[in-house]
Coordinates of C-alpha atoms and ligand atoms in Angstrom, one line a residue:
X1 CA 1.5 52.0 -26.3
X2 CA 2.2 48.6 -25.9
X3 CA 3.1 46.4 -28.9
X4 CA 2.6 42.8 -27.9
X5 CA -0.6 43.1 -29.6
X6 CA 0.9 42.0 -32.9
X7 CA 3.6 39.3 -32.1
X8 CA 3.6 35.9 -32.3
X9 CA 4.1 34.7 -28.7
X10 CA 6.0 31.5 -27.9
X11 CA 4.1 29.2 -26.3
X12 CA 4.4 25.3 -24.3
X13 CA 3.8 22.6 -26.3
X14 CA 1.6 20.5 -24.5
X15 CA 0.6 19.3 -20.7
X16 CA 4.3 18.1 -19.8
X17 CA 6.2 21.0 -21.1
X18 CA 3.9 23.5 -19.5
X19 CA 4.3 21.4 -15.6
X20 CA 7.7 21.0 -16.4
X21 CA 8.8 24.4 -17.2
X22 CA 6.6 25.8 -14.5
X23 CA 8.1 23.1 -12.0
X24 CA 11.5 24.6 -13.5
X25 CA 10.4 27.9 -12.3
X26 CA 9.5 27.4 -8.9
X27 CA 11.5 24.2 -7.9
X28 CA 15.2 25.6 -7.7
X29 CA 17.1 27.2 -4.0
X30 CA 14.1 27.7 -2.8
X31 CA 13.2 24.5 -1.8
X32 CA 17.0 22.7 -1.5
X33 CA 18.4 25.5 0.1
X34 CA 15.7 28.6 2.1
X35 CA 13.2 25.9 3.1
X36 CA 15.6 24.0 5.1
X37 CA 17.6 26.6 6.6
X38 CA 14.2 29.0 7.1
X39 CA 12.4 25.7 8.8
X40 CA 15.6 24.9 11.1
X41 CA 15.7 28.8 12.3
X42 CA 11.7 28.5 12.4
X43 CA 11.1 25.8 15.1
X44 CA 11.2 22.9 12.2
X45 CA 7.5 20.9 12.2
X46 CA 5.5 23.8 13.5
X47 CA 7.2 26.0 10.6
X48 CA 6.0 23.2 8.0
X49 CA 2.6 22.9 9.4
X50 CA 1.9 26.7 9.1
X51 CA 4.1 26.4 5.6
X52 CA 1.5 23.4 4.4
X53 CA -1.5 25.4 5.5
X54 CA -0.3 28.7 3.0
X55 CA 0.7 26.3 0.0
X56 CA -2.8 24.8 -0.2
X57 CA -5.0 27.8 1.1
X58 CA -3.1 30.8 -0.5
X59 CA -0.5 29.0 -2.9
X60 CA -3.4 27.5 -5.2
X61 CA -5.3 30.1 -5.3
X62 CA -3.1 32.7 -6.6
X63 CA -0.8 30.7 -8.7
X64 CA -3.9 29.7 -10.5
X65 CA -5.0 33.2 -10.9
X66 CA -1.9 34.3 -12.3
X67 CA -2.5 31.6 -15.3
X68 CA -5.7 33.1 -15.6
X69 CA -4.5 36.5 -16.0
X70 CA -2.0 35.4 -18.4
X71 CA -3.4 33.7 -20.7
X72 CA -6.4 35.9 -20.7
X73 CA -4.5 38.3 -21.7
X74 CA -1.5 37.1 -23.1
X75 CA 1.0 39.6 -21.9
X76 CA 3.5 40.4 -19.4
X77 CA 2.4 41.7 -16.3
X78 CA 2.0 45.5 -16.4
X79 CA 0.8 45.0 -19.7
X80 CA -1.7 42.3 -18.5
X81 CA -3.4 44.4 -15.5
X82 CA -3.8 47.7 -18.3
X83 CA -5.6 45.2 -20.5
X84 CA -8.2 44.0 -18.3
X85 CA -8.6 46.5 -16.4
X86 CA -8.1 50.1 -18.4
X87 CA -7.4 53.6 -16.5
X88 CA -7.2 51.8 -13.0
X89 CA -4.4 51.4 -11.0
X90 CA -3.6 47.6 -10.7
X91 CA -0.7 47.8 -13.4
X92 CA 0.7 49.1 -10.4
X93 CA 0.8 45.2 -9.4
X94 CA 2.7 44.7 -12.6
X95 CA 5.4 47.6 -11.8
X96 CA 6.2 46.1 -8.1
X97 CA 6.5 42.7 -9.7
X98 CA 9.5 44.0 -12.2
X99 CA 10.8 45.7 -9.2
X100 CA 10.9 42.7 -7.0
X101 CA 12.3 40.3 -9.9
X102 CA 15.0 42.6 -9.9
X103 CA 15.6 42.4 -5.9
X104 CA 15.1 38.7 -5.8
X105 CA 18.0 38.2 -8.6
X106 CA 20.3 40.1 -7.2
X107 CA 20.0 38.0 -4.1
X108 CA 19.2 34.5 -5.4
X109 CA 21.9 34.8 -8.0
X110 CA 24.4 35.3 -5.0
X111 CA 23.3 32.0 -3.7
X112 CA 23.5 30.5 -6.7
X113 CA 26.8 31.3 -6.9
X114 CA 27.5 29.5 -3.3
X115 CA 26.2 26.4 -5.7
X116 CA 29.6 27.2 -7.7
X117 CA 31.9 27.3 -6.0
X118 CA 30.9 24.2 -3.5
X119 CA 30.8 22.7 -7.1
X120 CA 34.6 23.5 -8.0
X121 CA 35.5 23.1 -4.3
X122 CA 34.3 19.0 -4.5
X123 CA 35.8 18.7 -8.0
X124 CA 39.4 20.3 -6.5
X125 CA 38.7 17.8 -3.4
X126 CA 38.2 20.0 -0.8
X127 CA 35.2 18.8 0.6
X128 CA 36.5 15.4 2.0
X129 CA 37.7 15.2 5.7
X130 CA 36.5 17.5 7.0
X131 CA 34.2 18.1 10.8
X132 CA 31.0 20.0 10.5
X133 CA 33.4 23.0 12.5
X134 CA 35.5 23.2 9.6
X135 CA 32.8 23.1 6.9
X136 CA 31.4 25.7 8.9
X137 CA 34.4 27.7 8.9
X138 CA 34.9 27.2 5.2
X139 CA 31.4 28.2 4.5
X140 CA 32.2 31.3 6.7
X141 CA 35.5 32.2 5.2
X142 CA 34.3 31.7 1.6
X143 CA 30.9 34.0 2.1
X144 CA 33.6 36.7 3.8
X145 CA 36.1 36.8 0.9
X146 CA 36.0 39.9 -0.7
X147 CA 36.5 38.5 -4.1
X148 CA 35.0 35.0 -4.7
X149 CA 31.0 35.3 -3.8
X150 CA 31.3 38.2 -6.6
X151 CA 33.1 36.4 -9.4
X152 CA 30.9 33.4 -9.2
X153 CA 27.8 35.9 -8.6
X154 CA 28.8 37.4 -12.0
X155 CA 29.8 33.8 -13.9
X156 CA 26.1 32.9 -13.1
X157 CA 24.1 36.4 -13.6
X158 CA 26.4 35.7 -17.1
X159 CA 24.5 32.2 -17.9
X160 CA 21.1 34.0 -17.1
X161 CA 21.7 36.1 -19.0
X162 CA 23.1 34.3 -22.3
X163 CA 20.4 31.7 -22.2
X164 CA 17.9 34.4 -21.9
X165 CA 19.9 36.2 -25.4
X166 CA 20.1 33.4 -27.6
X167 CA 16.9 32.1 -26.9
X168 CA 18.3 28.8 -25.9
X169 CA 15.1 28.3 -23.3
X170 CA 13.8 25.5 -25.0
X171 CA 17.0 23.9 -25.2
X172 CA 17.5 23.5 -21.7
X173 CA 14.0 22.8 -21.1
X174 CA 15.0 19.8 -22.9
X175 CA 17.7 19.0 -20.3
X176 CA 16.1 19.6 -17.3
X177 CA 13.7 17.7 -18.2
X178 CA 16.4 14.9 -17.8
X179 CA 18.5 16.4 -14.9
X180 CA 15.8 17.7 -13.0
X181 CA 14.5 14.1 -12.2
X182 CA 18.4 12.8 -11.6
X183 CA 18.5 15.9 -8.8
X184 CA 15.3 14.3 -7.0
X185 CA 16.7 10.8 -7.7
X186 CA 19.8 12.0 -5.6
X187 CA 18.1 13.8 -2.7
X188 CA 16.2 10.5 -2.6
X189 CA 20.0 8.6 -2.3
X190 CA 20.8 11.7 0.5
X191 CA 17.6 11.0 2.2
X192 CA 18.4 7.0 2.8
X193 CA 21.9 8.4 3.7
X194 CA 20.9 10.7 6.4
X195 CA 17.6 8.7 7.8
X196 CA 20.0 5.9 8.5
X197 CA 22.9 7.3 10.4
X198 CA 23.2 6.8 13.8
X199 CA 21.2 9.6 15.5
X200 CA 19.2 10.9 12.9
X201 CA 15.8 10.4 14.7
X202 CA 15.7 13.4 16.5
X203 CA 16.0 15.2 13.5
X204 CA 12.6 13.2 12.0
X205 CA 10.7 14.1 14.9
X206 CA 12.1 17.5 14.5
X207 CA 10.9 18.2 11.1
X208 CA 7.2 16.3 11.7
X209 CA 6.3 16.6 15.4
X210 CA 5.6 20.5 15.7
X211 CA 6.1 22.3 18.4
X212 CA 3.0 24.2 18.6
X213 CA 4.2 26.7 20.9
X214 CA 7.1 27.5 18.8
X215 CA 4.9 29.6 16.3
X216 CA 5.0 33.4 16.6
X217 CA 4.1 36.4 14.3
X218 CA 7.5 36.0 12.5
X219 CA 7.6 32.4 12.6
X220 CA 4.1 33.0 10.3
X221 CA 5.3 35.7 8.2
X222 CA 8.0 33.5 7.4
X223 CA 5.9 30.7 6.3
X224 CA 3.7 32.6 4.3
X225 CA 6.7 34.2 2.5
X226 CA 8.1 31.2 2.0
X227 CA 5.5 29.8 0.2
X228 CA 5.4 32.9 -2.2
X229 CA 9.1 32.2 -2.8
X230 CA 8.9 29.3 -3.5
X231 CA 5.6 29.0 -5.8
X232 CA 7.3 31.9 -8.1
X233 CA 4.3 33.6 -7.0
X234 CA 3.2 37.1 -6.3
X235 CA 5.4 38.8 -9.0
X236 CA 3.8 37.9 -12.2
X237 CA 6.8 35.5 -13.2
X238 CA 3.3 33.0 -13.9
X239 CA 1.8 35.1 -15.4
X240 CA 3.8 35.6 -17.6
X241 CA 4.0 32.0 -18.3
X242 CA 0.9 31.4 -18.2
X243 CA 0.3 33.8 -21.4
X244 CA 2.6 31.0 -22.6
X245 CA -0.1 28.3 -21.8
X246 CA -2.3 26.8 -24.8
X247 CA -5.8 27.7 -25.4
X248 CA -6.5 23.7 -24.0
X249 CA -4.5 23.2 -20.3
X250 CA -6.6 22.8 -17.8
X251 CA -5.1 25.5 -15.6
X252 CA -6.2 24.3 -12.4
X253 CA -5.1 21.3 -12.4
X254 CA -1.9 21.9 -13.5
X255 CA -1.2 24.7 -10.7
X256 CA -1.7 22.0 -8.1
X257 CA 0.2 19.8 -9.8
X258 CA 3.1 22.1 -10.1
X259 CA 2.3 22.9 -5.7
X260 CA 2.7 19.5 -5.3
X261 CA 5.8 19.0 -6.7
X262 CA 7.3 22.2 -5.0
X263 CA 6.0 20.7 -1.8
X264 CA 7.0 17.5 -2.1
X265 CA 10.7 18.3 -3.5
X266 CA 10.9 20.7 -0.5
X267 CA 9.9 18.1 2.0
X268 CA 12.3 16.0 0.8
X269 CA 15.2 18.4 1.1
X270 CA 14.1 18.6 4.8
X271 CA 14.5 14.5 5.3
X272 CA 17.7 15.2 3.5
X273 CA 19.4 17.6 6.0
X274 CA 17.3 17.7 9.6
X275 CA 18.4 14.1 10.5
X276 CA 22.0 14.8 9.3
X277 CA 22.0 17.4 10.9
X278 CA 21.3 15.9 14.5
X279 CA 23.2 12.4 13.5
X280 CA 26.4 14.6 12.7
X281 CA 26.5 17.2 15.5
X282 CA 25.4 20.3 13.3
X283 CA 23.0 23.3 14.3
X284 CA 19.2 23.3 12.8
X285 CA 19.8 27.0 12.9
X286 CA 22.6 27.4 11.1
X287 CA 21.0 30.4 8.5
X288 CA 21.9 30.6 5.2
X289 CA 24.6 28.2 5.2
X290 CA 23.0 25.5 6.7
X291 CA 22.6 23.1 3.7
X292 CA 26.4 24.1 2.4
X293 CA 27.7 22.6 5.7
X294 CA 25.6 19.8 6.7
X295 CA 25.4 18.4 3.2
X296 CA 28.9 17.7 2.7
X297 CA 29.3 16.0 6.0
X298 CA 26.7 13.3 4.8
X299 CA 28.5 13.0 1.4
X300 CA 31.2 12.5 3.2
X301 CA 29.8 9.6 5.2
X302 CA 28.3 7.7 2.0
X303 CA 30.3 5.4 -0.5
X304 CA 31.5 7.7 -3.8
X305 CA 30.6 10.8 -1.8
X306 CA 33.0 13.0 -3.9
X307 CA 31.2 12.3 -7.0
X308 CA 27.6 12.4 -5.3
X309 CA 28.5 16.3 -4.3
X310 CA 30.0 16.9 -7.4
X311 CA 26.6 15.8 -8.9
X312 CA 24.6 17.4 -6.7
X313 CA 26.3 20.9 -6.9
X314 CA 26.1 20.8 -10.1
X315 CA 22.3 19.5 -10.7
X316 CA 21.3 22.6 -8.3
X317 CA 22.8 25.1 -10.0
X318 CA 21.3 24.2 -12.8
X319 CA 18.0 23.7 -10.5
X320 CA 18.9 27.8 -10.0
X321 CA 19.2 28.6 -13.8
X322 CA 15.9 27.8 -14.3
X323 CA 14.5 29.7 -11.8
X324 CA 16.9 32.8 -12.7
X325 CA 15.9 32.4 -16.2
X326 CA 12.2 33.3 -15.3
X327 CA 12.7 35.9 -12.9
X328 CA 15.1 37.9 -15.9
X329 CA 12.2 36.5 -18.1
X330 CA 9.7 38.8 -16.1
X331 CA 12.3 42.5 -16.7
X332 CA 13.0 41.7 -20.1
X333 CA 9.4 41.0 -21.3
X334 CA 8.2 44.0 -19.7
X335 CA 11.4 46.1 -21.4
X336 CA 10.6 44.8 -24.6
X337 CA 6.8 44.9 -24.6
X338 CA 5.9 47.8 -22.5
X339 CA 9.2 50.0 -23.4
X340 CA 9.2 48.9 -26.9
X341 CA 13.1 47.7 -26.4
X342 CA 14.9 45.2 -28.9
X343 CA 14.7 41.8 -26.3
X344 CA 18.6 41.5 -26.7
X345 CA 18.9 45.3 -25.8
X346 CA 16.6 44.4 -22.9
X347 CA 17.9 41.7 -21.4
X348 CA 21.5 43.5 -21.7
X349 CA 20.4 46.8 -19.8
X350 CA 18.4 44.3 -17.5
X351 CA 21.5 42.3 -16.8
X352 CA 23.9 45.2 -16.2
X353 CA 21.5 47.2 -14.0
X354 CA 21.0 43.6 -11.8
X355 CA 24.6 42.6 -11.5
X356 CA 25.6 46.6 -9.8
X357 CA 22.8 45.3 -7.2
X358 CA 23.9 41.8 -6.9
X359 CA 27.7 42.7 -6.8
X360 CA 27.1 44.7 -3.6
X361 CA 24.9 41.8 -2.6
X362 CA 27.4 39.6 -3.2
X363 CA 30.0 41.1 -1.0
X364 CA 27.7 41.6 1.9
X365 CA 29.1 38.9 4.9
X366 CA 32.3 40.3 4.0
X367 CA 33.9 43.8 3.0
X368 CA 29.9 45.4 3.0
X369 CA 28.7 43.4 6.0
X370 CA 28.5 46.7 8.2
X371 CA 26.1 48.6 5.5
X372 CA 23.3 47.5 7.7
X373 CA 19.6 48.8 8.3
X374 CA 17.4 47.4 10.8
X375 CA 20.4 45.4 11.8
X376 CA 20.4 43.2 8.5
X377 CA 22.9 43.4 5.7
X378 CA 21.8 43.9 2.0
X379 CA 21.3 40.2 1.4
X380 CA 18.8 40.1 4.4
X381 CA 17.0 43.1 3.8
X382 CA 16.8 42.1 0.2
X383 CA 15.6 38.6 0.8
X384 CA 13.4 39.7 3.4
X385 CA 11.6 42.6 1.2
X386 CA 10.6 40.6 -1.2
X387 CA 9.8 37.6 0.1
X388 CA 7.9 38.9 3.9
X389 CA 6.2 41.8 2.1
X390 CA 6.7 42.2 -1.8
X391 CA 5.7 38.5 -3.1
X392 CA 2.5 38.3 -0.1
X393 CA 1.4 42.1 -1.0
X394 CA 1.7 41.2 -4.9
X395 CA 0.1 38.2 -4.5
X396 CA -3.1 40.3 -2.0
X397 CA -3.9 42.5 -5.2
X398 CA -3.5 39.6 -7.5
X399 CA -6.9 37.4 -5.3
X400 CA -8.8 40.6 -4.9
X401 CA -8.4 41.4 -8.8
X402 CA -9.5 37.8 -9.7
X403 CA -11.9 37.4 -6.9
X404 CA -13.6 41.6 -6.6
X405 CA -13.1 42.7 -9.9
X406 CA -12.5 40.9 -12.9
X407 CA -15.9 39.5 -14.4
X408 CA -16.5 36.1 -13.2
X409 CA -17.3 34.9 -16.5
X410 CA -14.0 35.0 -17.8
X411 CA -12.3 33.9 -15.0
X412 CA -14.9 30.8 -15.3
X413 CA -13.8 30.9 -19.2
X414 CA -10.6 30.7 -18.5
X415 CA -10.5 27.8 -15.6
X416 CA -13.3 25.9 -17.7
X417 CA -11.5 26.4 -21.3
X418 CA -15.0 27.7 -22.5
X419 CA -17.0 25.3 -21.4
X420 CA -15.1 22.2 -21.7
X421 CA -14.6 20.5 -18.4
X422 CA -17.2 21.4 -16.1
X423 CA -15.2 23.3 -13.1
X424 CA -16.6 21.8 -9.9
X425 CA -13.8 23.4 -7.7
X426 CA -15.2 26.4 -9.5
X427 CA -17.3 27.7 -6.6
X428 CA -14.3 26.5 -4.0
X429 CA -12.5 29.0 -5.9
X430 CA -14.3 31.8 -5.8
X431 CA -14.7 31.3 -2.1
X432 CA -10.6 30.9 -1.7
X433 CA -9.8 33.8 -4.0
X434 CA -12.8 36.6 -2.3
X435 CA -12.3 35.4 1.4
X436 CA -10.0 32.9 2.9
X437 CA -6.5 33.9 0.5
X438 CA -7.0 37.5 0.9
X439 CA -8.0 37.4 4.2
X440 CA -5.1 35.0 5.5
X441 CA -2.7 37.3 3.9
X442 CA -3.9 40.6 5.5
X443 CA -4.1 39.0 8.3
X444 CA -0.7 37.9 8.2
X445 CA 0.2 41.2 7.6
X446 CA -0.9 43.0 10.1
X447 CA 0.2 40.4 12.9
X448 CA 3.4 39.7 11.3
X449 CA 4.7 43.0 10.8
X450 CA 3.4 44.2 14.7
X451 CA 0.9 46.3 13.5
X452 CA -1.7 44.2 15.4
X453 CA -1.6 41.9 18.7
X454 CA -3.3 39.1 19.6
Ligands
LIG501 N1 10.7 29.7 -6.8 C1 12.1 29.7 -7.1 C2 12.8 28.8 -6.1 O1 12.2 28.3 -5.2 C3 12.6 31.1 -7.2 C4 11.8 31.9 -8.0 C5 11.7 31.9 -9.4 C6 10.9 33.0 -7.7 N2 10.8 32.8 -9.9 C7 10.3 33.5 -8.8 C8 10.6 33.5 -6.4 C9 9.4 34.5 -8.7 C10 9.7 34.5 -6.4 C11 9.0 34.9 -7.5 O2 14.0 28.6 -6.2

């Protein structure tokens, strides 16, 4: 039986803190460091274009319902989907969503990790003088060493896991509510940087001219992943926050805000890197390491660039903690709500069971890179799952609950806060939730994946 009935649940104190610790959520690797990389491997402008079309379309839609379904209910996930809808299957939603928080940590923590040690490697000066084939190789030899991705992996799985213990959250919320703006300020510095050196048209007109005839079934798949990833939707991670929400946000309008600064924050990692990357004779396609090699080279070619990377290291790791924080948010409140676990017990068991996942994860482009299926390594086919199929699938159910089967009158309860404002999207919902998100997503789906041809 689940417990939460009873407990006093935290909640966000007012408009800011409720964008700002959503923001906190979604803004984090996914926009500095997968949306460039995936949009250079992905035929750049065409990749955004299709990318745009799922953040407003699909994005809104089903962030917004995952507010609704948490602070309807005011519980975790699985706990959430038992509530409103009793004896029927869509907990199941909730279970998939703990399973794919615990995928996408052991992979994201990895990355944040990289963040690390590029950190300590621009405090111990190694970042200066160097080509774009030597930060290439450095990137290379540092993701291959069978040691290093796994320490820092562990160091940062460690923070997670501490802030999530002590019950700091609010604590840091306070901070990146500070450091958060200084990271945009700075990829606003890197922007100027890059734009202006010699060269870097081409990669402006890569980025915002698309190709049209670059988009393919995986080039869509991609997108529409992408913008799962990097929403924090499809899992339940907002819904759980949004059982944090008070009784008197208008949940609407601060989902689109929240899309709008993802966007905009990715966009602006984009500016940041394509130009460099054609002004300093780098590849758009570089993978996973793309912004860990071209970013350095355009530190290198600005005034102070040593303590600029230091900075920025720095600022998007902790960028990454807040996103970490909420994915272990969504295993431990399930442990402790749905299991009836002590939240310290929780989040220890959670923690341990993550980092045996992550620690192979970790050592996957070096001493595990041949433990391949499908031809990718466990980071790929970990990153892959959950983003291509996990986060679209979760996020399928989640518009068909809100838009098929939940009474409309609560959802119009909920997005109205009883009556208060007067909810003139309100029927653009309903039509987004029923047919076009649902709909754009199977569709995806079934093209994506090869199942059908056009
Ligand atoms: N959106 C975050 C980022 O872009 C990562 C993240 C946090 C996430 N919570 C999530 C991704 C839930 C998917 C689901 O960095």
């Amino acid at each position: 039986m689940s417990n939460s009935s009873g407990i006093e649940r935290d909640s966000f104190s007012g408009r800011f803190a409720v964008v700002a610790a959503v923001a906190g959520s979604a803004i984090g690797l996914g926009n500095i460091w997968r949306f460039p990389y995936l949009t250079g491997e992905n035929g750049g402008g065409a990749f955004l274009l299709v990318y745009l079309f799922f953040v407003v379309f699909v994005g809104i839609p089903v962030m917004t319902s995952e507010f609704v379904i948490g602070r309807a209910t005011q519980r975790n996930p699985y706990g959430a989907f038992k509530k409103l809808a009793p004896g029927k299957p869509w907990y199941l939603i909730g279970i998939m969503g703990v399973a794919a928080a615990f995928m996408i940590l052991a992979f994201y923590t990895v990355v944040a990790g990289w963040t690390l040690e590029y950190f300590y490697q621009s405090v111990a000066g190694n970042l200066s003088g160097k080509n774009d084939a030597e930060l290439t190789q450095m990137f290379d030899g540092f993701v291959k060493n069978p040691f290093r991705p796994m320490l820092w992996f562990l160091v940062f799985m460690g923070l997670t896991a501490m802030i999530n213990f002590s019950g700091v959250k609010n604590g840091i919320e306070k901070y990146t509510k500070i450091l958060m703006p200084l990271l945009l300020i700075l990829l606003i510095i890197l922007c100027i940087r890059s734009v202006t050196l010699k060269g870097a048209a081409a990669g402006l007109t890569f980025l915002f001219r698309p190709d049209l005839s670059k988009i393919n079934p995986q080039v869509i798949l991609t997108a529409l992943g992408q913008s799962f990833f990097s929403l924090s939707i499809g899992m339940g991670t907002l819904i759980t926050y949004g059982s944090y929400i008070k009784k008197d946000e208008n949940l609407a309008s601060s989902a689109s805000l929240v899309v709008a600064s993802d966007t905009l924050i990715a966009v602006i990692a984009g500016i940041a890197i394509f130009p460099a990357v054609f002004a300093l004779g780098g590849s758009a396609a570089s993978g996973p390491g793309l912004v860990f090699i071209i970013l350095p080279s355009v530190f290198q070619n600005m005034p102070l660039g040593i303590f600029f990377a230091t900075l920025f290291f720095i600022l998007l790791a902790l960028a990454a903690l807040t996103s970490t924080i909420s994915v272990l948010e969504v295993i431990v409140a399930f442990m402790a709500e749905e299991l009836n676990m002590a939240r310290r017990k929780a989040t220890i068991i959670a923690t341990v069971s993550v980092s045996a996942l992550g620690i192979i994860t970790a050592l996957s482009y070096g001493p595990l890179a041949g433990l391949k299926l499908a031809g990718k390594n466990v980071f790929e086919l970990l990153e892959y799952l959950t983003s291509n199929i996990m986060l679209p699938l979760g996020g399928l159910f989640i518009v068909l609950f809100i838009g098929w089967f939940l009474n409309p009158e609560l959802t119009k309860n909920e997005l109205t806060n009883d009556g208060k404002f007067k909810g003139r999207f309100l029927p653009l919902f309903r039509f987004l939730v029923r047919y076009i998100a649902p709909v754009a997503i199977a569709a995806v789906f079934l093209y994506g994946l090869g199942i059908i041809k056009l």
